[in-house]
Short mmCIF file of C-alpha atoms in Angstrom, two decimals:
data_model
loop_
_atom_site.label_atom_id
_atom_site.label_comp_id
_atom_site.label_asym_id
_atom_site.label_seq_id
_atom_site.Cartn_x
_atom_site.Cartn_y
_atom_site.Cartn_z
CA LEU A 645 2.57 4.38 12.04
CA ASP A 646 -0.39 6.08 13.72
CA ILE A 647 0.14 6.45 17.46
CA ASP A 648 -3.29 4.99 18.25
CA HIS A 649 -3.84 2.49 15.43
CA GLY A 650 -0.25 1.56 14.56
CA THR A 651 2.02 -1.22 15.83
CA TYR A 652 2.99 0.50 19.09
CA PRO A 653 5.76 1.22 20.11
CA PHE A 654 6.99 1.25 16.48
CA VAL A 655 4.93 4.33 15.60
CA THR A 656 5.24 8.07 15.12
CA SER A 657 4.17 10.58 17.78
CA SER A 658 1.03 11.82 16.04
CA ASN A 659 -2.21 10.74 14.39
CA THR A 660 -1.61 9.99 10.72
CA THR A 661 -5.20 9.05 9.92
CA ALA A 662 -7.63 11.05 7.78
CA GLY A 663 -9.31 12.21 10.98
CA GLY A 664 -6.05 13.82 12.04
CA THR A 665 -6.34 16.31 9.19
CA ALA A 666 -9.28 17.97 10.89
CA THR A 667 -7.37 18.27 14.16
CA GLY A 668 -4.19 19.56 12.57
CA SER A 669 -5.68 21.95 10.03
CA GLY A 670 -8.87 23.21 11.63
CA TYR A 671 -10.79 21.99 8.58
CA GLY A 672 -14.05 20.51 9.85
CA PRO A 673 -14.46 16.74 9.33
CA LEU A 674 -17.89 17.19 7.71
CA TYR A 675 -16.22 19.08 4.85
CA LEU A 676 -14.25 15.99 3.87
CA ASP A 677 -16.25 14.42 1.05
CA TYR A 678 -13.41 12.38 -0.47
CA VAL A 679 -10.47 10.62 1.21
CA LEU A 680 -7.60 9.45 -1.00
CA GLY A 681 -5.52 6.62 0.42
CA ILE A 682 -2.00 6.37 -0.99
CA THR A 683 -0.17 3.04 -1.02
CA LYS A 684 2.58 1.44 -3.02
CA ALA A 685 1.97 -1.59 -5.25
CA TYR A 686 4.08 -3.47 -2.70
CA THR A 687 4.74 -2.86 1.01
CA THR A 688 7.64 -1.07 2.72
CA ARG A 689 8.64 -0.18 6.24
CA VAL A 690 11.51 1.85 7.72
CA GLY A 691 13.10 0.78 10.98
CA SER A 692 11.94 -1.87 13.41
CA GLY A 693 8.50 -3.33 13.88
CA PRO A 694 6.41 -6.27 12.65
CA PHE A 695 6.25 -6.79 8.89
CA PRO A 696 4.42 -10.03 7.98
CA THR A 697 5.08 -9.88 4.21
CA GLU A 698 8.75 -8.83 4.37
CA LEU A 699 11.00 -10.42 1.75
CA PHE A 700 14.63 -11.38 2.28
CA ASP A 701 15.23 -12.89 -1.17
CA ASN A 702 16.10 -11.55 -4.61
CA VAL A 703 12.56 -10.22 -5.06
CA GLY A 704 13.00 -8.10 -1.95
CA LYS A 705 16.29 -6.81 -3.34
CA HIS A 706 14.58 -6.07 -6.66
CA LEU A 707 11.89 -4.00 -4.95
CA ALA A 708 14.45 -2.10 -2.88
CA THR A 709 16.81 -1.44 -5.79
CA VAL A 710 14.34 -0.63 -8.58
CA GLY A 711 12.08 1.25 -6.18
CA MET A 712 15.07 3.18 -4.74
CA GLU A 713 13.78 2.47 -1.26
CA LYS A 714 15.69 4.75 1.09
CA GLY A 715 14.21 6.70 3.98
CA ALA A 716 13.68 10.32 2.87
CA THR A 717 15.01 11.80 6.12
CA THR A 718 17.34 9.16 7.52
CA GLY A 719 18.60 7.60 4.30
CA ARG A 720 18.10 4.18 5.87
CA ASP A 721 17.17 1.25 3.65
CA ARG A 722 13.46 0.53 3.65
CA ARG A 723 12.32 -3.03 4.25
CA CYS A 724 10.30 -4.38 1.33
CA GLY A 725 7.63 -7.05 0.96
CA TRP A 726 4.55 -8.15 -0.92
CA PHE A 727 1.41 -6.01 -0.97
CA ASP A 728 -0.41 -6.48 2.34
CA ALA A 729 -4.07 -6.19 1.35
CA ALA A 730 -5.20 -7.12 4.85
CA ALA A 731 -3.35 -4.14 6.36
CA VAL A 732 -4.57 -1.80 3.61
CA LYS A 733 -8.16 -2.95 4.12
CA LEU A 734 -7.90 -2.10 7.82
CA ALA A 735 -6.45 1.32 6.96
CA ILE A 736 -9.33 1.91 4.53
CA ARG A 737 -11.85 1.21 7.30
CA ILE A 738 -10.08 3.42 9.85
CA ASN A 739 -9.77 6.32 7.40
CA SER A 740 -13.07 5.99 5.49
CA VAL A 741 -11.03 5.90 2.29
CA SER A 742 -12.98 6.74 -0.87
CA GLY A 743 -10.36 5.60 -3.37
CA ILE A 744 -6.76 4.46 -3.60
CA CYS A 745 -3.73 5.92 -5.33
CA LEU A 746 -1.54 2.91 -6.18
CA THR A 747 2.05 4.06 -6.66
CA LYS A 748 5.19 2.43 -8.07
CA LEU A 749 3.39 -0.13 -10.23
CA ASP A 750 6.39 0.01 -12.57
CA VAL A 751 8.66 -1.42 -9.86
CA LEU A 752 6.90 -4.77 -10.31
CA ASP A 753 7.84 -4.92 -14.02
CA GLY A 754 9.78 -8.07 -14.87
CA LEU A 755 8.67 -10.21 -11.93
CA GLU A 756 7.56 -13.69 -13.00
CA SER A 757 4.90 -13.88 -10.30
CA ILE A 758 3.51 -11.51 -7.68
CA LYS A 759 1.93 -12.33 -4.34
CA VAL A 760 -0.77 -10.48 -2.44
CA CYS A 761 -1.36 -11.04 1.27
CA THR A 762 -5.10 -11.55 1.65
CA GLY A 763 -5.11 -12.24 5.38
CA TYR A 764 -3.24 -13.94 8.19
CA GLU A 765 -3.50 -17.14 10.12
CA GLY A 766 -5.39 -16.01 13.24
CA GLN A 767 -6.64 -13.04 11.25
CA ASP A 768 -9.74 -12.14 13.29
CA GLU A 769 -7.69 -10.12 15.76
CA ALA A 770 -5.71 -8.48 12.97
CA GLN A 771 -8.82 -7.40 11.09
CA ASN A 772 -10.15 -5.71 14.21
CA GLY A 773 -6.83 -3.98 14.80
CA LEU A 774 -6.85 -5.31 18.37
CA MET A 775 -3.49 -6.96 18.78
CA THR A 776 -0.27 -6.57 20.74
CA VAL A 777 2.93 -6.06 18.79
CA ASP A 778 4.26 -9.42 20.01
CA ARG A 779 1.19 -11.18 18.64
CA TYR A 780 1.42 -9.22 15.40
CA GLU A 781 4.99 -10.42 14.86
CA GLN A 782 3.77 -14.03 14.98
CA LEU A 783 1.27 -13.62 12.15
CA LYS A 784 1.80 -15.74 9.06
CA PRO A 785 0.49 -14.22 5.83
CA ILE A 786 -1.92 -16.03 3.54
CA TYR A 787 -0.97 -15.36 -0.08
CA LYS A 788 -2.70 -15.31 -3.43
CA GLU A 789 -0.17 -15.71 -6.24
CA LEU A 790 -0.74 -13.87 -9.51
CA PRO A 791 1.21 -13.94 -12.78
CA GLY A 792 3.62 -11.07 -13.33
CA TRP A 793 4.40 -9.24 -16.57
CA SER A 794 7.54 -8.73 -18.63
CA GLU A 795 6.45 -5.56 -20.42
CA SER A 796 7.42 -2.11 -19.15
CA THR A 797 4.70 0.01 -17.56
CA VAL A 798 6.94 3.07 -17.12
CA GLY A 799 5.22 6.26 -18.21
CA ILE A 800 1.95 4.62 -19.30
CA ARG A 801 -0.94 7.05 -18.90
CA SER A 802 -4.03 4.98 -19.67
CA LEU A 803 -5.37 1.82 -18.09
CA GLU A 804 -5.92 0.16 -21.47
CA GLU A 805 -2.21 0.41 -22.33
CA LEU A 806 -1.10 -1.53 -19.26
CA PRO A 807 -0.14 -5.20 -19.70
CA GLU A 808 -3.07 -7.56 -19.19
CA ASN A 809 -1.53 -9.08 -16.07
CA ALA A 810 -0.91 -5.62 -14.59
CA ARG A 811 -4.58 -4.76 -15.07
CA ALA A 812 -5.53 -8.09 -13.49
CA TYR A 813 -3.28 -7.30 -10.51
CA ILE A 814 -4.97 -3.94 -9.98
CA LYS A 815 -8.43 -5.47 -10.32
CA TYR A 816 -7.60 -8.17 -7.79
CA ILE A 817 -6.34 -5.60 -5.30
CA GLU A 818 -9.61 -3.67 -5.66
CA GLU A 819 -11.57 -6.83 -4.94
CA VAL A 820 -9.60 -7.72 -1.82
CA ILE A 821 -9.40 -4.26 -0.25
CA GLU A 822 -13.00 -3.47 -1.25
CA ALA A 823 -12.11 0.00 -2.56
CA PRO A 824 -11.50 1.39 -6.05
CA VAL A 825 -8.05 2.24 -7.38
CA ASP A 826 -8.61 5.78 -8.65
CA ILE A 827 -5.02 6.75 -9.48
CA ILE A 828 -2.07 4.63 -10.65
CA SER A 829 1.54 5.83 -10.67
CA THR A 830 3.79 4.35 -13.37
CA GLY A 831 6.96 6.33 -12.70
CA PRO A 832 8.55 9.05 -10.56
CA ASP A 833 7.47 12.00 -12.73
CA ARG A 834 4.19 13.79 -12.12
CA ASP A 835 2.87 13.07 -15.61
CA GLU A 836 3.58 9.33 -15.33
CA THR A 837 0.15 8.84 -13.84
CA ILE A 838 -3.13 7.19 -14.77
CA ILE A 839 -6.09 9.09 -13.34
CA LEU A 840 -9.28 7.05 -13.38
CA ARG A 841 -11.18 9.32 -11.00
CA HIS A 842 -9.91 12.77 -10.09
CA PRO A 843 -10.04 13.48 -6.33
CA PHE A 844 -11.12 17.08 -6.90
CA GLY A 845 -13.79 16.04 -9.35
CA ALA A 846 -15.22 13.26 -7.19
#
């Protein structure tokens, strides 16, 4: 959604990157020694704009329903799709992300299989972030399919307690985005969190 790096014109009016924090707060950029990137375990978007991994099937409905995907301000339904690792990897590069907070892992509970977008056909332009919105809308995602899990992850607070396939999913995401997952959210409550590396102790 960043006005400079987003899919213009489907963007907000400001800079939403880590660099924007220095501009908006007056906190010098050299004081930033850790940048936490926050992303869901799947992808969502509100309103119009390109969305290569968007789902229109029962899985998309599952993500929207279980994840309670409504816009916080507008109340509009969020569009849902598979985790777009290619887009997250670009965001990590733009923001110099140190580690990821992966939220809503529990929403994937019960899915037989889960897909991760690892890139796009014609991906060179997409990786560089140099692409018109019309071209972006034509991208076809390249997927890696992983086994899902039937066990509940809700409220789990340690990595070891997660289902084996959930741990494998997290590990695969780390490999593709080339950044560590430092925090995992397993529910809406604050204490339903797995902290592998604390941002303030980094």
